[in-house]
Amino acid sequence: MSTTYELKAEARAQVGKGSARELRRNGLIPAVIYGDKKDPVSITLSRKDITLKIYGGGFMTTIATIDVDGTKYRVLPKDYQLDPVRDFVMHVDFLRISKNTQVTVEIPVHFENEEKSPGIKRGGVLNVVRHTVECHCPANAIPEALIVDLTGLEIGDGIHISHVNLPEGVEPTITDRDFTIATVASPAGLKSDDNAASDDAEDDAEEDDSEE
């Protein structure tokens, strides 16, 4: 799991569009902390601080501590809204978590040992079908990434979810099929050569038929 971090926030007494617009004009954004069978807490955050975290990577899979006027909440970001025109952060939802909280998150897929794949060494191309996999897992044990080992893969081989060693407690949300994560595909040049050879063979066959 990525390194946790802390954000400073203030409780927000007023809610509504007018209040939210005023906050944004002052460099703040509205946010809410909910979950764990407790009342939601409306807060304000520094837009600069939260923007740095969002665009720094791993935001949706990293546990944070939010200090609201001295009261600390352990949370996981669940959603955020961007302005459709200017692309700045407008609102963030945080899920309050405990040691028993289960979450559904998109976990990035990382590939290793490309140099140990005979197919890639021969010019094959790694065709990534899924850059992330949606999984159920404990909130306090979200893996930074799912690791796919490419050792020994040949051109035409596929990597399915069953080939991935999932950490304990981590399960994909898709359970009814062994879905594909990536394949080792033939290089474009090889495909073209194969097609040309096939066309030549067909032409030869047609010439033989005409001679008869």
PDB file of C-alpha atoms in Angstrom:
ATOM      1  CA  MET A   1       0.000   0.000   0.000  1.00  0.00           C
ATOM      2  CA  SER A   2       1.186   3.533  -0.762  1.00  0.00           C
ATOM      3  CA  THR A   3       2.542   5.720   2.053  1.00  0.00           C
ATOM      4  CA  THR A   4      -0.200   7.383   4.038  1.00  0.00           C
ATOM      5  CA  TYR A   5      -0.417  11.152   4.410  1.00  0.00           C
ATOM      6  CA  GLU A   6      -2.256  13.773   6.474  1.00  0.00           C
ATOM      7  CA  LEU A   7      -4.428  16.705   5.404  1.00  0.00           C
ATOM      8  CA  LYS A   8      -5.590  19.661   7.455  1.00  0.00           C
ATOM      9  CA  ALA A   9      -9.289  20.544   7.208  1.00  0.00           C
ATOM     10  CA  GLU A  10     -11.934  22.658   8.880  1.00  0.00           C
ATOM     11  CA  ALA A  11     -15.499  21.725   9.733  1.00  0.00           C
ATOM     12  CA  ARG A  12     -18.044  23.249   7.360  1.00  0.00           C
ATOM     13  CA  ALA A  13     -21.206  24.561   8.984  1.00  0.00           C
ATOM     14  CA  GLN A  14     -22.930  25.816   5.835  1.00  0.00           C
ATOM     15  CA  VAL A  15     -23.698  23.608   2.865  1.00  0.00           C
ATOM     16  CA  GLY A  16     -25.240  24.319  -0.503  1.00  0.00           C
ATOM     17  CA  LYS A  17     -24.183  25.700  -3.885  1.00  0.00           C
ATOM     18  CA  GLY A  18     -23.751  29.271  -2.709  1.00  0.00           C
ATOM     19  CA  SER A  19     -21.491  28.272   0.156  1.00  0.00           C
ATOM     20  CA  ALA A  20     -19.478  25.944  -2.112  1.00  0.00           C
ATOM     21  CA  ARG A  21     -18.917  28.691  -4.686  1.00  0.00           C
ATOM     22  CA  GLU A  22     -17.673  31.041  -1.966  1.00  0.00           C
ATOM     23  CA  LEU A  23     -15.224  28.389  -0.732  1.00  0.00           C
ATOM     24  CA  ARG A  24     -13.836  27.824  -4.219  1.00  0.00           C
ATOM     25  CA  ARG A  25     -13.331  31.540  -4.741  1.00  0.00           C
ATOM     26  CA  ASN A  26     -11.161  31.490  -1.597  1.00  0.00           C
ATOM     27  CA  GLY A  27      -8.974  28.579  -2.739  1.00  0.00           C
ATOM     28  CA  LEU A  28     -10.862  25.950  -0.732  1.00  0.00           C
ATOM     29  CA  ILE A  29     -13.050  23.024  -1.756  1.00  0.00           C
ATOM     30  CA  PRO A  30     -15.952  21.313   0.017  1.00  0.00           C
ATOM     31  CA  ALA A  31     -15.624  17.675   0.979  1.00  0.00           C
ATOM     32  CA  VAL A  32     -17.447  15.105   3.080  1.00  0.00           C
ATOM     33  CA  ILE A  33     -16.383  12.193   5.295  1.00  0.00           C
ATOM     34  CA  TYR A  34     -18.934   9.400   5.591  1.00  0.00           C
ATOM     35  CA  GLY A  35     -19.283   5.708   6.399  1.00  0.00           C
ATOM     36  CA  ASP A  36     -18.499   3.348   9.288  1.00  0.00           C
ATOM     37  CA  LYS A  37     -22.120   3.748  10.467  1.00  0.00           C
ATOM     38  CA  LYS A  38     -21.482   7.278  11.700  1.00  0.00           C
ATOM     39  CA  ASP A  39     -22.897  10.662  10.743  1.00  0.00           C
ATOM     40  CA  PRO A  40     -21.227  12.363   7.758  1.00  0.00           C
ATOM     41  CA  VAL A  41     -18.851  15.240   8.457  1.00  0.00           C
ATOM     42  CA  SER A  42     -18.803  18.214   6.060  1.00  0.00           C
ATOM     43  CA  ILE A  43     -15.363  19.801   5.756  1.00  0.00           C
ATOM     44  CA  THR A  44     -13.289  22.231   3.706  1.00  0.00           C
ATOM     45  CA  LEU A  45      -9.833  21.474   2.303  1.00  0.00           C
ATOM     46  CA  SER A  46      -7.103  23.455   0.622  1.00  0.00           C
ATOM     47  CA  ARG A  47      -7.577  23.082  -3.139  1.00  0.00           C
ATOM     48  CA  LYS A  48      -3.809  23.254  -3.628  1.00  0.00           C
ATOM     49  CA  ASP A  49      -3.131  20.423  -1.158  1.00  0.00           C
ATOM     50  CA  ILE A  50      -5.779  18.080  -2.534  1.00  0.00           C
ATOM     51  CA  THR A  51      -4.860  18.816  -6.166  1.00  0.00           C
ATOM     52  CA  LEU A  52      -1.247  17.840  -5.495  1.00  0.00           C
ATOM     53  CA  LYS A  53      -2.408  14.542  -3.987  1.00  0.00           C
ATOM     54  CA  ILE A  54      -4.825  13.734  -6.815  1.00  0.00           C
ATOM     55  CA  TYR A  55      -2.314  14.356  -9.584  1.00  0.00           C
ATOM     56  CA  GLY A  56       0.571  12.826  -7.649  1.00  0.00           C
ATOM     57  CA  GLY A  57      -0.736   9.300  -8.299  1.00  0.00           C
ATOM     58  CA  GLY A  58      -2.281   6.607  -6.116  1.00  0.00           C
ATOM     59  CA  PHE A  59      -4.846   8.990  -4.653  1.00  0.00           C
ATOM     60  CA  MET A  60      -7.795   6.565  -4.764  1.00  0.00           C
ATOM     61  CA  THR A  61      -5.853   3.684  -3.192  1.00  0.00           C
ATOM     62  CA  THR A  62      -3.968   5.514  -0.429  1.00  0.00           C
ATOM     63  CA  ILE A  63      -5.284   5.853   3.105  1.00  0.00           C
ATOM     64  CA  ALA A  64      -5.167   9.392   4.487  1.00  0.00           C
ATOM     65  CA  THR A  65      -5.615  10.998   7.879  1.00  0.00           C
ATOM     66  CA  ILE A  66      -7.709  14.158   7.871  1.00  0.00           C
ATOM     67  CA  ASP A  67      -7.257  16.470  10.850  1.00  0.00           C
ATOM     68  CA  VAL A  68     -10.527  18.371  11.295  1.00  0.00           C
ATOM     69  CA  ASP A  69      -9.976  21.041  13.945  1.00  0.00           C
ATOM     70  CA  GLY A  70      -7.948  18.580  16.027  1.00  0.00           C
ATOM     71  CA  THR A  71     -10.121  15.488  15.446  1.00  0.00           C
ATOM     72  CA  LYS A  72      -8.421  12.953  13.200  1.00  0.00           C
ATOM     73  CA  TYR A  73     -10.268  10.695  10.750  1.00  0.00           C
ATOM     74  CA  ARG A  74      -8.707   7.774   8.919  1.00  0.00           C
ATOM     75  CA  VAL A  75     -10.178   7.790   5.423  1.00  0.00           C
ATOM     76  CA  LEU A  76      -9.911   6.521   1.877  1.00  0.00           C
ATOM     77  CA  PRO A  77     -10.865   8.779  -1.068  1.00  0.00           C
ATOM     78  CA  LYS A  78     -13.925   7.369  -2.826  1.00  0.00           C
ATOM     79  CA  ASP A  79     -14.740   9.992  -5.449  1.00  0.00           C
ATOM     80  CA  TYR A  80     -13.873  13.465  -6.631  1.00  0.00           C
ATOM     81  CA  GLN A  81     -15.421  15.900  -9.080  1.00  0.00           C
ATOM     82  CA  LEU A  82     -13.558  18.093 -11.558  1.00  0.00           C
ATOM     83  CA  ASP A  83     -14.838  21.225 -13.231  1.00  0.00           C
ATOM     84  CA  PRO A  84     -15.761  20.077 -16.771  1.00  0.00           C
ATOM     85  CA  VAL A  85     -14.268  23.189 -18.368  1.00  0.00           C
ATOM     86  CA  ARG A  86     -11.343  24.296 -16.211  1.00  0.00           C
ATOM     87  CA  ASP A  87     -10.482  20.832 -14.856  1.00  0.00           C
ATOM     88  CA  PHE A  88      -9.909  21.914 -11.253  1.00  0.00           C
ATOM     89  CA  VAL A  89     -11.101  19.947  -8.210  1.00  0.00           C
ATOM     90  CA  MET A  90     -14.613  20.865  -7.059  1.00  0.00           C
ATOM     91  CA  HIS A  91     -15.523  18.276  -4.406  1.00  0.00           C
ATOM     92  CA  VAL A  92     -14.125  15.144  -2.731  1.00  0.00           C
ATOM     93  CA  ASP A  93     -15.849  12.247  -0.952  1.00  0.00           C
ATOM     94  CA  PHE A  94     -13.903  10.334   1.697  1.00  0.00           C
ATOM     95  CA  LEU A  95     -14.888   6.982   3.217  1.00  0.00           C
ATOM     96  CA  ARG A  96     -14.249   6.705   6.954  1.00  0.00           C
ATOM     97  CA  ILE A  97     -12.464   3.397   7.563  1.00  0.00           C
ATOM     98  CA  SER A  98     -11.777   1.031  10.433  1.00  0.00           C
ATOM     99  CA  LYS A  99      -9.729  -2.153  10.681  1.00  0.00           C
ATOM    100  CA  ASN A 100     -12.665  -4.195   9.346  1.00  0.00           C
ATOM    101  CA  THR A 101     -13.605  -1.955   6.433  1.00  0.00           C
ATOM    102  CA  GLN A 102     -13.738  -3.673   3.045  1.00  0.00           C
ATOM    103  CA  VAL A 103     -13.470  -1.528  -0.087  1.00  0.00           C
ATOM    104  CA  THR A 104     -13.719  -1.902  -3.843  1.00  0.00           C
ATOM    105  CA  VAL A 105     -10.839  -0.219  -5.664  1.00  0.00           C
ATOM    106  CA  GLU A 106      -9.126  -0.161  -9.058  1.00  0.00           C
ATOM    107  CA  ILE A 107      -5.621  -1.582  -8.571  1.00  0.00           C
ATOM    108  CA  PRO A 108      -2.952  -0.825 -11.211  1.00  0.00           C
ATOM    109  CA  VAL A 109      -1.290  -3.717 -13.045  1.00  0.00           C
ATOM    110  CA  HIS A 110       2.505  -3.696 -13.336  1.00  0.00           C
ATOM    111  CA  PHE A 111       4.475  -6.013 -15.624  1.00  0.00           C
ATOM    112  CA  GLU A 112       7.951  -7.321 -14.891  1.00  0.00           C
ATOM    113  CA  ASN A 113      10.630  -9.505 -16.509  1.00  0.00           C
ATOM    114  CA  GLU A 114       9.957  -8.494 -20.112  1.00  0.00           C
ATOM    115  CA  GLU A 115      13.568  -9.418 -20.842  1.00  0.00           C
ATOM    116  CA  LYS A 116      12.762 -13.010 -19.790  1.00  0.00           C
ATOM    117  CA  SER A 117       9.914 -13.406 -22.280  1.00  0.00           C
ATOM    118  CA  PRO A 118      11.108 -15.292 -25.396  1.00  0.00           C
ATOM    119  CA  GLY A 119       8.160 -13.934 -27.359  1.00  0.00           C
ATOM    120  CA  ILE A 120       8.994 -10.293 -26.567  1.00  0.00           C
ATOM    121  CA  LYS A 121      12.709 -10.906 -27.253  1.00  0.00           C
ATOM    122  CA  ARG A 122      11.730 -12.198 -30.708  1.00  0.00           C
ATOM    123  CA  GLY A 123       9.876  -8.957 -31.427  1.00  0.00           C
ATOM    124  CA  GLY A 124       6.501  -9.726 -29.874  1.00  0.00           C
ATOM    125  CA  VAL A 125       4.481  -6.843 -28.462  1.00  0.00           C
ATOM    126  CA  LEU A 126       2.918  -6.734 -25.001  1.00  0.00           C
ATOM    127  CA  ASN A 127      -0.741  -5.893 -25.613  1.00  0.00           C
ATOM    128  CA  VAL A 128      -2.228  -4.677 -22.325  1.00  0.00           C
ATOM    129  CA  VAL A 129      -5.966  -5.358 -22.132  1.00  0.00           C
ATOM    130  CA  ARG A 130      -6.441  -4.127 -18.540  1.00  0.00           C
ATOM    131  CA  HIS A 131      -4.226  -1.461 -16.973  1.00  0.00           C
ATOM    132  CA  THR A 132      -6.189  -1.800 -13.719  1.00  0.00           C
ATOM    133  CA  VAL A 133      -8.244  -4.557 -12.091  1.00  0.00           C
ATOM    134  CA  GLU A 134     -11.216  -3.819  -9.837  1.00  0.00           C
ATOM    135  CA  CYS A 135     -10.841  -5.743  -6.583  1.00  0.00           C
ATOM    136  CA  HIS A 136     -12.404  -6.201  -3.160  1.00  0.00           C
ATOM    137  CA  CYS A 137      -9.870  -5.942  -0.337  1.00  0.00           C
ATOM    138  CA  PRO A 138      -9.355  -4.710   3.234  1.00  0.00           C
ATOM    139  CA  ALA A 139      -9.056  -0.917   3.322  1.00  0.00           C
ATOM    140  CA  ASN A 140      -5.877  -1.127   5.369  1.00  0.00           C
ATOM    141  CA  ALA A 141      -4.211  -3.619   3.003  1.00  0.00           C
ATOM    142  CA  ILE A 142      -4.702  -2.206  -0.494  1.00  0.00           C
ATOM    143  CA  PRO A 143      -1.780  -3.314  -2.687  1.00  0.00           C
ATOM    144  CA  GLU A 144       0.036  -0.640  -4.662  1.00  0.00           C
ATOM    145  CA  ALA A 145      -0.146  -2.842  -7.758  1.00  0.00           C
ATOM    146  CA  LEU A 146      -0.823  -6.335  -9.060  1.00  0.00           C
ATOM    147  CA  ILE A 147       2.413  -7.813 -10.428  1.00  0.00           C
ATOM    148  CA  VAL A 148       2.381  -9.854 -13.645  1.00  0.00           C
ATOM    149  CA  ASP A 149       5.494 -11.936 -14.380  1.00  0.00           C
ATOM    150  CA  LEU A 150       6.206 -12.219 -18.119  1.00  0.00           C
ATOM    151  CA  THR A 151       8.909 -14.879 -17.721  1.00  0.00           C
ATOM    152  CA  GLY A 152       8.678 -17.612 -20.366  1.00  0.00           C
ATOM    153  CA  LEU A 153       5.821 -16.132 -22.377  1.00  0.00           C
ATOM    154  CA  GLU A 154       5.798 -16.749 -26.131  1.00  0.00           C
ATOM    155  CA  ILE A 155       4.070 -14.905 -28.966  1.00  0.00           C
ATOM    156  CA  GLY A 156       0.368 -15.747 -28.793  1.00  0.00           C
ATOM    157  CA  ASP A 157       0.351 -16.397 -25.044  1.00  0.00           C
ATOM    158  CA  GLY A 158      -2.234 -14.675 -22.879  1.00  0.00           C
ATOM    159  CA  ILE A 159      -2.044 -13.610 -19.235  1.00  0.00           C
ATOM    160  CA  HIS A 160      -5.257 -14.173 -17.298  1.00  0.00           C
ATOM    161  CA  ILE A 161      -6.239 -13.177 -13.778  1.00  0.00           C
ATOM    162  CA  SER A 162      -5.582 -16.760 -12.662  1.00  0.00           C
ATOM    163  CA  HIS A 163      -1.885 -16.218 -13.486  1.00  0.00           C
ATOM    164  CA  VAL A 164      -1.599 -13.355 -10.976  1.00  0.00           C
ATOM    165  CA  ASN A 165      -0.563 -14.052  -7.396  1.00  0.00           C
ATOM    166  CA  LEU A 166      -3.106 -11.940  -5.544  1.00  0.00           C
ATOM    167  CA  PRO A 167      -2.216 -10.764  -2.022  1.00  0.00           C
ATOM    168  CA  GLU A 168      -4.163 -12.321   0.840  1.00  0.00           C
ATOM    169  CA  GLY A 169      -7.655 -10.886   1.131  1.00  0.00           C
ATOM    170  CA  VAL A 170      -7.637  -9.387  -2.371  1.00  0.00           C
ATOM    171  CA  GLU A 171     -10.263 -10.723  -4.789  1.00  0.00           C
ATOM    172  CA  PRO A 172     -11.300  -9.487  -8.248  1.00  0.00           C
ATOM    173  CA  THR A 173     -14.887  -8.292  -8.532  1.00  0.00           C
ATOM    174  CA  ILE A 174     -15.276 -10.347 -11.726  1.00  0.00           C
ATOM    175  CA  THR A 175     -15.512 -13.961 -10.595  1.00  0.00           C
ATOM    176  CA  ASP A 176     -17.488 -15.664 -13.353  1.00  0.00           C
ATOM    177  CA  ARG A 177     -14.610 -15.900 -15.863  1.00  0.00           C
ATOM    178  CA  ASP A 178     -10.829 -16.033 -16.070  1.00  0.00           C
ATOM    179  CA  PHE A 179     -10.499 -12.666 -17.799  1.00  0.00           C
ATOM    180  CA  THR A 180      -7.508 -11.591 -19.869  1.00  0.00           C
ATOM    181  CA  ILE A 181      -5.110  -8.936 -18.564  1.00  0.00           C
ATOM    182  CA  ALA A 182      -2.607  -8.916 -21.453  1.00  0.00           C
ATOM    183  CA  THR A 183      -1.318 -10.900 -24.420  1.00  0.00           C
ATOM    184  CA  VAL A 184       1.993 -11.198 -26.245  1.00  0.00           C
ATOM    185  CA  ALA A 185       1.023 -10.306 -29.810  1.00  0.00           C
ATOM    186  CA  SER A 186       2.881 -10.750 -33.081  1.00  0.00           C
ATOM    187  CA  PRO A 187       4.695  -7.638 -34.288  1.00  0.00           C
ATOM    188  CA  ALA A 188       2.975  -5.696 -37.078  1.00  0.00           C
ATOM    189  CA  GLY A 189       5.718  -6.534 -39.589  1.00  0.00           C
ATOM    190  CA  LEU A 190       5.372 -10.248 -38.953  1.00  0.00           C
ATOM    191  CA  LYS A 191       1.619 -10.065 -39.446  1.00  0.00           C
ATOM    192  CA  SER A 192       2.106  -8.263 -42.764  1.00  0.00           C
ATOM    193  CA  ASP A 193       4.645 -10.854 -43.927  1.00  0.00           C
ATOM    194  CA  ASP A 194       2.298 -13.669 -42.955  1.00  0.00           C
ATOM    195  CA  ASN A 195      -0.586 -12.074 -44.836  1.00  0.00           C
ATOM    196  CA  ALA A 196       1.593 -11.530 -47.902  1.00  0.00           C
ATOM    197  CA  ALA A 197       2.726 -15.147 -47.830  1.00  0.00           C
ATOM    198  CA  SER A 198      -0.887 -16.261 -47.554  1.00  0.00           C
ATOM    199  CA  ASP A 199      -1.870 -14.079 -50.520  1.00  0.00           C
ATOM    200  CA  ASP A 200       1.023 -15.464 -52.599  1.00  0.00           C
ATOM    201  CA  ALA A 201      -0.069 -19.010 -51.789  1.00  0.00           C
ATOM    202  CA  GLU A 202      -3.632 -18.212 -52.876  1.00  0.00           C
ATOM    203  CA  ASP A 203      -2.349 -16.678 -56.134  1.00  0.00           C
ATOM    204  CA  ASP A 204      -0.258 -19.761 -56.838  1.00  0.00           C
ATOM    205  CA  ALA A 205      -3.274 -21.977 -56.196  1.00  0.00           C
ATOM    206  CA  GLU A 206      -5.404 -19.916 -58.573  1.00  0.00           C
ATOM    207  CA  GLU A 207      -2.715 -20.154 -61.297  1.00  0.00           C
ATOM    208  CA  ASP A 208      -2.562 -23.942 -60.888  1.00  0.00           C
ATOM    209  CA  ASP A 209      -6.350 -24.139 -61.246  1.00  0.00           C
ATOM    210  CA  SER A 210      -6.314 -22.046 -64.456  1.00  0.00           C
ATOM    211  CA  GLU A 211      -3.629 -24.249 -66.014  1.00  0.00           C
ATOM    212  CA  GLU A 212      -5.821 -27.295 -65.500  1.00  0.00           C
TER     213      GLU A 212
END
